[in-house]
Amino acid sequence: MTVPDIFISVILLGSVALFGLAAVLVFSWAFRTGQLSNFEQAAQSIFDADEPIGQPTDRFPTANQALADNPRK
Amino acid sequence: MQDSATISTGERTPKEAAHERWLIDQSCRRAVLTWLVSATVWLLLGSVFGLLTSFKFHIPYLLDTRAEFTFGRLRAMHLDTVAYGWATMSAVATALWLMCRLSRVPLPYAGMVTFAGWLWNLGMVAGLAGLAHGNSSSVEWLEFPPYVPPIFVLSIGIVSIWTIATFRNRREKQVYVTQWYIYGAMFWFPWIYTTAALLCTMVYATGVVQAAVNWWFAHNFLGLWITPVGVGTAYYLIPKVLGRPVYSYHLSVLGFWALALFYSWAGMHHLIGGPIPAWMISASVVGSMMMLIPVIAVAINHHMTMRGHFRELRYSPVLRFTVFGAVSYTAVSIQGSFEALRAFSEVAHFTHYTVGHAHLGLYGFFTMIMFGAAYYYIPRLTGRDWSSAFLIKAHFWSSAFGITLYFVALSVGGWFQGLANITPSIKHIEIVQGTLPYLFLRSVGGSFMVLGHVLFALLLFLNLMGYGSKRPQLVELNRR
């Protein structure tokens, strides 16, 4: 094996090991910290007190003021 | 660091929640705008390169007096400008904003991320100058000369570290599915780019290894960088704009992990028929078919979240672009899985069919979602609404019509071209002439897409110049 061959092999094998190890570590972290159990809370985490479930948050420009005045419309 | 101490934790009143988001948006404003405005400039330039390349198929002597405008150079300049200039920079802009919003923390030391954006731009200028002077590596998707990858690696390395830092500082402990996709992308992209650049433009793996690394990278650029950012963004925008939680969070998590598991196998299907070990191609075909699992999971989730609310498409520009992108994602991914089959590839490979497929992915899916995201976050960053609903609608229809015509023309023309290619009795020149009407239609479609880009750039410019009404939320906050 030449020096470039060794270098290429190290990059390829190191890359595979890094990727595999990272995937296992992240998955186990997610499992340990409950990220894979409380799905309902996760799904609702993007809503806020002023942007609750049921309120659209985007309109064409001319309609934005009306949306802010009456969010349920 | 921005005023993070003033951000409250726990239950918030509506006013506190709005104030918190405003602080977060202000912290990342300059960094996000640097990446997005740069991306838009590269989009315009890449569009011109692409359009010229397309015209050359049916007007071959167009601009042929200067070497810089020859097909070989222009084609590489188009690909690298839209892949690294537009797609990557818009992906970083969107990911930065989303990760701050979803982690509920301001961007720490945001100046470094802005600096990374200028560094990336430096790499783009150096790379394009190299390509224009004929200094290409000749490796598709990695054409930039060897002095460019170190600049890119440093820049994206800074962005990745800042992403991790934001994640570690997060106030929202529950990780939303969009964050899974973004953190995955921010880990995968520096990894695949560094590995491929080392092996294809610096150390020079040769022969079969180079081809394998080349297509492992090229496919994963789409699968492990562009796709997770695009899908993750849609997973935020559709529920958030509708005000409706995602249909099944279980499915969304399943989709993410299935993508992480299977996508990196898929690149070798580009080498079907090539001189590489058959088992590598077979494994890749299996991986490509297994991708149907995350794709169907995403398709069901997006469709069921939208179900009963399709009328919202009339009122929300963000939803229009994002849903168009989400539907394109399903279409292009299912198409891609079947393209990986040997029998299908026998006809479609090495034809314009593949070019249509690639554009449906990078444009119909990813670019449309990036437009949707920009229409959502730019007014929140600048505090001004878009100045013209008409221009937004014109942008949408121009881009949507353009990519549809482009895709249909190349799919039909490419399939006929492929059937003719495997019919020995047909002369090659007849096959080439037979593709001309489809290539002309491709140029028409491309022209509509470019028109859409000009309208988007104009809207962005007007917004940054202060045109458009002040957002009501900002007026309210200023009264505090």
XYZ file of C-alpha atoms in Angstrom:
553
model
C 0.000 0.000 0.000
C 1.294 3.454 -0.895
C 1.050 6.470 1.433
C -1.916 7.995 -0.477
C -3.703 4.607 -0.294
C -3.260 4.530 3.474
C -4.424 8.138 3.737
C -7.517 7.436 1.651
C -8.334 4.302 3.679
C -7.999 6.201 6.959
C -10.317 8.978 5.717
C -12.929 6.520 4.450
C -12.902 4.181 7.465
C -12.659 7.075 9.939
C -15.568 8.738 8.228
C -17.741 5.613 8.456
C -16.823 5.109 12.137
C -17.551 8.755 12.984
C -20.934 8.696 11.293
C -22.006 5.394 12.852
C -20.804 6.346 16.325
C -22.502 9.745 16.170
C -25.814 8.173 15.129
C -25.689 5.660 18.011
C -24.748 8.342 20.565
C -27.466 10.763 19.466
C -30.130 8.062 19.386
C -29.222 6.874 22.882
C -29.229 10.493 24.134
C -32.678 11.037 22.647
C -33.938 7.878 24.322
C -32.417 8.707 27.724
C -33.757 12.276 27.801
C -37.312 11.350 26.872
C -37.243 12.948 23.418
C -38.837 9.814 21.976
C -41.673 9.558 24.496
C -43.500 12.871 24.988
C -44.621 13.396 21.404
C -47.697 15.512 22.096
C -45.708 18.143 23.974
C -43.098 18.204 21.207
C -45.733 18.731 18.510
C -47.175 21.714 20.428
C -43.826 23.299 21.317
C -43.911 25.638 18.264
C -47.005 27.481 19.503
C -46.958 30.430 21.864
C -49.281 32.312 24.163
C -49.814 34.967 21.474
C -49.677 32.492 18.578
C -51.765 29.631 19.986
C -53.153 26.569 18.249
C -55.985 27.669 15.979
C -54.449 30.961 14.904
C -53.011 31.280 11.386
C -49.797 33.298 11.350
C -49.399 34.318 7.728
C -51.406 36.298 5.196
C -50.735 38.241 2.006
C -49.536 41.748 3.012
C -52.803 43.622 2.637
C -54.604 41.150 4.913
C -52.065 41.183 7.740
C -53.585 44.074 9.634
C -56.987 42.415 9.589
C -55.443 39.178 10.889
C -53.807 41.013 13.767
C -57.076 42.760 14.615
C -59.082 39.560 14.640
C -56.939 36.434 14.620
C -59.855 33.997 14.288
C -61.007 35.439 10.961
C -24.549 38.454 23.163
C -28.059 39.813 22.823
C -30.202 40.554 25.810
C -30.866 36.920 26.748
C -31.217 37.702 30.435
C -34.471 39.489 29.755
C -36.052 36.438 28.175
C -38.479 34.823 30.545
C -38.868 31.116 31.192
C -41.939 29.031 31.955
C -45.468 30.264 31.251
C -45.523 33.534 29.349
C -48.186 36.094 28.715
C -48.913 36.829 25.046
C -46.933 40.063 25.312
C -43.950 38.312 26.885
C -43.994 35.624 24.201
C -44.029 38.250 21.432
C -41.235 40.167 23.133
C -39.142 37.021 23.481
C -39.460 36.241 19.774
C -38.611 39.831 18.905
C -35.398 39.658 20.969
C -34.446 36.377 19.316
C -35.113 37.754 15.840
C -33.050 40.855 16.549
C -30.116 38.731 17.732
C -29.852 36.782 14.481
C -31.096 39.510 12.121
C -27.783 40.602 10.640
C -26.403 37.051 10.330
C -29.544 35.651 8.675
C -29.856 38.608 6.297
C -26.182 38.329 5.317
C -26.644 34.682 4.333
C -30.014 35.192 2.625
C -29.183 38.356 0.674
C -25.940 36.716 -0.500
C -27.918 33.621 -1.487
C -30.308 35.772 -3.534
C -27.452 37.472 -5.389
C -25.979 34.044 -6.211
C -29.429 32.841 -7.289
C -29.657 35.651 -9.843
C -26.142 34.985 -11.133
C -26.642 31.209 -11.179
C -29.915 31.709 -13.066
C -28.129 33.658 -15.796
C -25.481 30.928 -16.087
C -28.215 28.288 -16.208
C -30.277 30.089 -18.810
C -27.243 30.638 -21.056
C -26.337 26.940 -20.689
C -29.882 25.962 -21.617
C -29.965 28.252 -24.672
C -26.720 26.735 -25.916
C -28.482 23.385 -26.387
C -30.602 24.804 -29.204
C -28.447 27.850 -30.152
C -24.998 26.181 -29.976
C -22.982 29.152 -31.271
C -24.378 31.593 -28.698
C -21.510 33.584 -27.078
C -18.893 31.164 -28.350
C -16.152 33.748 -28.932
C -14.909 33.745 -25.343
C -13.704 30.669 -23.462
C -15.483 31.813 -20.259
C -18.844 31.402 -21.996
C -18.258 27.940 -23.446
C -20.660 25.200 -22.380
C -18.177 23.252 -20.236
C -17.374 26.229 -18.043
C -20.859 27.754 -17.896
C -22.468 24.466 -16.917
C -20.094 24.010 -13.966
C -20.532 27.662 -12.967
C -24.329 27.258 -13.008
C -24.265 24.079 -10.921
C -21.833 25.371 -8.303
C -23.465 28.813 -8.066
C -26.928 27.413 -7.390
C -25.723 24.496 -5.212
C -23.219 26.356 -3.026
C -24.281 29.973 -3.524
C -28.077 29.795 -3.489
C -29.023 26.444 -1.951
C -26.380 26.277 0.754
C -26.535 29.933 1.768
C -30.345 30.017 1.873
C -30.292 26.740 3.827
C -27.926 28.242 6.410
C -30.020 31.439 6.666
C -33.218 29.460 7.242
C -31.577 26.979 9.604
C -30.052 29.781 11.702
C -33.389 31.515 12.159
C -35.268 28.293 12.849
C -32.776 26.995 15.380
C -32.869 30.258 17.354
C -36.678 30.368 17.282
C -37.119 26.697 18.202
C -34.415 26.703 20.877
C -35.899 29.971 22.209
C -32.487 31.595 22.619
C -30.761 34.515 20.893
C -27.871 33.704 18.576
C -24.686 33.967 20.665
C -21.827 36.080 19.231
C -23.780 36.479 15.990
C -20.924 38.467 14.425
C -18.986 35.231 13.912
C -21.827 33.739 11.858
C -21.982 36.924 9.788
C -18.233 36.632 9.285
C -18.720 32.999 8.200
C -21.189 34.248 5.585
C -18.630 36.650 4.111
C -16.051 33.856 4.201
C -18.420 31.644 2.202
C -18.910 34.477 -0.291
C -15.121 34.774 -0.618
C -14.980 31.055 -1.442
C -17.719 31.511 -4.038
C -15.935 34.398 -5.774
C -12.608 32.526 -5.766
C -14.270 29.345 -7.028
C -16.199 31.011 -9.835
C -13.126 32.963 -10.952
C -11.265 29.644 -11.074
C -14.007 27.951 -13.112
C -14.256 30.901 -15.517
C -10.519 30.560 -16.180
C -10.866 26.833 -16.853
C -9.450 25.729 -13.495
C -12.068 23.055 -12.772
C -11.421 19.810 -10.885
C -13.627 18.008 -13.460
C -15.404 16.183 -10.622
C -19.138 16.896 -10.853
C -20.539 18.828 -7.856
C -16.950 19.423 -6.677
C -15.701 21.477 -9.635
C -14.271 24.331 -7.561
C -10.425 24.452 -7.536
C -8.588 22.974 -4.503
C -8.094 26.364 -2.801
C -11.871 26.726 -2.260
C -12.764 23.745 0.006
C -10.631 24.930 2.990
C -12.498 28.273 2.929
C -15.869 26.502 2.773
C -14.946 24.029 5.520
C -13.891 26.862 7.845
C -17.103 28.791 7.135
C -19.537 25.910 7.516
C -17.519 24.686 10.521
C -18.259 27.998 12.294
C -21.967 27.697 11.435
C -22.089 24.100 12.705
C -20.367 24.987 15.984
C -22.786 27.882 16.481
C -25.694 25.528 15.817
C -24.463 23.171 18.518
C -23.890 26.116 20.897
C -27.448 27.331 20.329
C -28.752 23.830 20.920
C -26.824 23.523 24.191
C -28.173 26.900 25.393
C -31.762 26.060 24.467
C -34.590 27.062 26.794
C -37.113 24.801 25.092
C -36.055 21.361 26.314
C -38.358 19.439 23.977
C -36.587 18.970 20.641
C -39.020 19.643 17.783
C -38.692 17.501 14.651
C -37.401 20.477 12.622
C -34.464 20.698 15.022
C -33.673 17.020 14.476
C -33.468 17.639 10.754
C -31.388 20.820 11.079
C -28.926 19.431 13.586
C -28.569 16.336 11.427
C -27.879 18.480 8.351
C -25.375 20.632 10.220
C -23.440 17.515 11.206
C -23.728 15.675 7.898
C -22.831 18.462 5.476
C -19.411 19.423 6.918
C -18.658 15.706 7.203
C -19.512 14.711 3.630
C -18.049 17.873 2.098
C -14.734 17.602 3.939
C -14.383 13.898 3.132
C -15.261 14.314 -0.547
C -13.166 17.462 -1.043
C -10.146 15.763 0.518
C -10.515 12.711 -1.700
C -11.606 14.327 -4.960
C -9.866 17.703 -5.152
C -6.870 17.507 -2.810
C -5.477 13.986 -2.232
C -6.928 12.621 -5.492
C -8.362 9.204 -4.988
C -8.333 7.766 -8.487
C -10.444 5.455 -10.629
C -13.282 3.551 -9.029
C -12.739 5.086 -5.577
C -12.975 8.606 -6.991
C -16.198 7.803 -8.857
C -17.694 6.163 -5.761
C -16.757 9.083 -3.482
C -17.946 11.576 -6.112
C -21.479 10.147 -6.312
C -21.652 9.324 -2.625
C -21.081 13.051 -2.057
C -23.221 14.388 -4.886
C -26.255 12.376 -3.863
C -25.769 13.067 -0.172
C -25.454 16.794 -0.849
C -29.117 16.513 -1.796
C -30.059 13.808 0.697
C -28.195 14.770 3.867
C -27.967 18.553 3.443
C -30.661 19.999 1.181
C -33.385 17.467 2.032
C -33.242 17.668 5.846
C -33.222 21.476 5.795
C -36.122 21.570 3.303
C -38.242 18.904 5.007
C -37.451 20.302 8.470
C -38.519 23.788 7.355
C -41.803 22.446 5.965
C -42.409 20.628 9.267
C -42.237 24.016 10.995
C -43.988 26.251 8.483
C -47.071 24.175 7.634
C -48.253 23.654 11.244
C -47.160 27.137 12.323
C -48.889 28.981 9.479
C -52.068 26.911 9.835
C -52.029 27.102 13.639
C -52.438 23.346 13.725
C -50.016 20.777 15.250
C -48.461 18.285 12.877
C -50.799 15.340 12.206
C -48.556 12.619 13.657
C -45.404 13.450 15.550
C -44.622 9.699 15.718
C -44.453 9.566 11.931
C -42.255 12.658 11.749
C -39.664 11.154 14.091
C -39.826 7.824 12.239
C -39.241 9.711 8.981
C -36.178 11.479 10.338
C -34.475 8.340 11.642
C -35.329 6.383 8.488
C -33.741 9.144 6.400
C -30.660 9.096 8.640
C -30.413 5.328 8.251
C -31.022 4.882 4.526
C -30.163 8.019 2.573
C -26.383 7.733 2.764
C -26.541 4.392 0.903
C -28.213 5.809 -2.169
C -25.399 7.529 -4.112
C -24.067 4.466 -5.945
C -27.204 4.151 -8.065
C -25.668 6.909 -10.196
C -23.037 4.374 -11.249
C -25.382 1.633 -12.490
C -23.644 0.076 -15.481
C -20.319 1.494 -14.358
C -17.158 -0.479 -13.489
C -17.656 -0.642 -9.727
C -18.391 -3.749 -7.612
C -21.959 -4.940 -8.261
C -22.694 -5.327 -4.537
C -22.155 -1.584 -3.999
C -24.760 -0.768 -6.621
C -27.179 -3.416 -5.274
C -26.845 -2.053 -1.728
C -27.501 1.419 -3.099
C -30.611 0.293 -4.988
C -31.921 -1.278 -1.759
C -31.178 1.940 0.158
C -32.964 3.973 -2.519
C -36.099 1.805 -2.276
C -35.989 1.913 1.533
C -36.182 5.706 1.226
C -39.845 5.191 0.375
C -40.405 4.765 4.144
C -39.400 8.298 5.239
C -40.854 9.821 2.060
C -44.287 8.259 2.598
C -44.133 9.198 6.284
C -43.480 12.847 5.376
C -46.121 12.823 2.611
C -48.835 11.427 4.908
C -47.926 13.874 7.644
C -47.936 16.978 5.470
C -51.095 15.992 3.626
C -53.028 15.098 6.778
C -51.898 18.322 8.503
C -53.231 20.283 5.515
C -56.420 18.205 5.204
C -59.509 20.389 5.539
C -57.375 23.540 5.352
C -56.414 23.692 1.689
C -58.393 26.933 1.321
C -55.625 28.593 3.368
C -53.490 28.384 0.241
C -55.518 31.309 -1.110
C -54.530 33.566 1.758
C -50.976 32.619 2.759
C -47.996 33.138 0.432
C -45.782 31.097 2.763
C -48.141 28.136 2.591
C -48.357 28.303 -1.215
C -44.616 27.996 -1.686
C -44.155 25.482 1.124
C -46.960 23.144 0.075
C -45.765 23.268 -3.547
C -42.326 22.285 -2.239
C -43.716 19.526 -0.019
C -45.726 17.983 -2.866
C -42.652 18.188 -5.111
C -40.635 16.435 -2.399
C -42.994 13.477 -2.426
C -43.015 13.348 -6.229
C -39.263 13.682 -6.728
C -38.414 11.201 -3.984
C -40.755 8.468 -5.231
C -39.485 9.111 -8.756
C -35.894 8.895 -7.492
C -36.456 5.547 -5.766
C -37.747 3.997 -8.992
C -35.025 5.658 -11.076
C -32.538 3.671 -9.003
C -33.891 0.375 -10.331
C -31.583 -1.145 -12.955
C -34.350 -1.631 -15.556
C -35.543 1.975 -15.207
C -32.015 3.307 -15.202
C -31.271 1.467 -18.432
C -33.580 3.922 -20.218
C -33.447 7.092 -18.136
C -29.764 7.275 -17.198
C -27.547 9.606 -19.280
C -30.590 11.441 -20.660
C -32.337 14.756 -20.020
C -34.802 12.809 -17.834
C -32.222 12.877 -15.022
C -31.764 16.642 -15.410
C -35.529 17.138 -15.028
C -35.499 14.963 -11.903
C -32.597 16.930 -10.369
C -34.376 20.245 -10.959
C -37.638 18.995 -9.486
C -35.636 18.203 -6.342
C -33.426 21.251 -6.027
C -36.017 23.719 -7.341
C -39.564 22.325 -7.123
C -38.928 20.980 -3.636
C -36.074 22.827 -1.960
C -36.038 26.275 -3.568
C -39.806 26.704 -3.278
C -39.638 25.889 0.443
C -36.754 28.338 0.896
C -38.854 31.039 -0.811
C -41.737 30.171 1.530
C -39.460 30.390 4.562
C -38.023 33.751 3.444
C -41.550 35.142 2.993
C -42.181 34.130 6.616
C -39.052 35.263 8.440
C -37.921 38.363 6.509
C -40.860 40.553 7.708
C -40.228 39.320 11.245
C -36.548 40.270 11.013
C -36.979 43.654 9.338
C -40.251 44.566 11.052
C -41.869 45.372 7.710
C -44.458 43.507 5.695
C -43.879 42.739 2.043
C -44.678 45.709 -0.144
C -46.786 43.996 -2.817
C -49.098 40.985 -2.722
C -49.267 41.141 -6.527
C -45.501 40.696 -6.897
C -45.539 37.716 -4.492
C -48.336 36.072 -6.481
C -46.503 36.808 -9.755
C -43.352 35.249 -8.256
C -45.231 32.114 -7.206
C -46.972 31.532 -10.526
C -43.870 32.334 -12.536
C -41.728 29.885 -10.557
C -44.449 27.212 -10.328
C -45.255 27.354 -14.051
C -41.576 27.519 -14.975
C -40.496 24.430 -13.025
C -43.582 22.472 -14.120
C -42.885 23.158 -17.804
C -39.180 22.436 -17.276
C -39.856 19.117 -15.542
C -42.542 17.871 -17.935
C -40.539 18.815 -21.065
C -37.346 17.115 -19.905
C -39.125 14.049 -18.502
C -41.011 13.365 -21.738
C -38.111 14.325 -24.021
C -35.584 12.480 -21.855
C -37.627 9.274 -21.812
C -37.953 9.252 -25.621
C -34.240 10.024 -25.820
C -33.487 7.062 -23.533
C -35.648 4.662 -25.557
C -33.890 5.808 -28.736
C -30.455 5.456 -27.107
C -30.998 1.729 -26.579
C -32.299 1.196 -30.114
C -29.197 0.491 -32.234
C -30.933 1.235 -35.561
C -31.457 4.926 -34.718
C -28.576 7.233 -35.639
C -27.187 9.351 -32.813
C -27.701 12.634 -34.717
C -31.397 11.788 -35.123
C -31.679 11.291 -31.357
C -30.010 14.662 -30.724
C -32.308 16.422 -33.207
C -35.325 14.729 -31.644
C -34.580 16.339 -28.279
C -34.508 19.915 -29.641
C -38.220 20.812 -29.156
C -38.037 19.639 -25.531
C -34.834 21.585 -24.939
C -36.486 24.721 -26.334
C -39.405 24.219 -23.923
C -36.846 23.800 -21.128
C -35.463 27.250 -21.969
C -38.984 28.723 -21.883
C -39.601 27.133 -18.468
C -36.197 28.340 -17.248
C -37.009 31.889 -18.380
C -40.167 31.907 -16.226
C -38.132 30.647 -13.269
C -35.603 33.465 -13.757
C -38.450 35.991 -13.923
C -39.628 34.656 -10.565
C -36.141 35.123 -9.107
C -36.007 38.736 -10.288
C -39.386 39.410 -8.630
C -38.215 37.794 -5.382
C -34.987 39.822 -5.416
C -37.004 43.004 -6.070
C -39.364 42.271 -3.165
C -36.404 41.572 -0.870
C -34.667 44.781 -1.962
C -37.818 46.858 -1.384
C -38.320 45.319 2.044
C -34.736 46.029 3.101
C -35.072 49.604 1.798
C -38.030 50.164 4.127
C -40.942 49.766 1.709
C -43.965 47.996 3.171
C -46.057 48.765 6.227
C -44.666 48.290 9.720
C -45.775 45.038 11.273
C -48.505 45.538 13.911
C -46.615 43.397 16.410
C -43.584 45.676 16.176
C -45.697 48.781 16.697
C -47.129 47.144 19.820
C -43.694 46.200 21.142
C -42.350 49.709 20.602
C -45.051 51.013 22.946
C -43.565 48.986 25.816
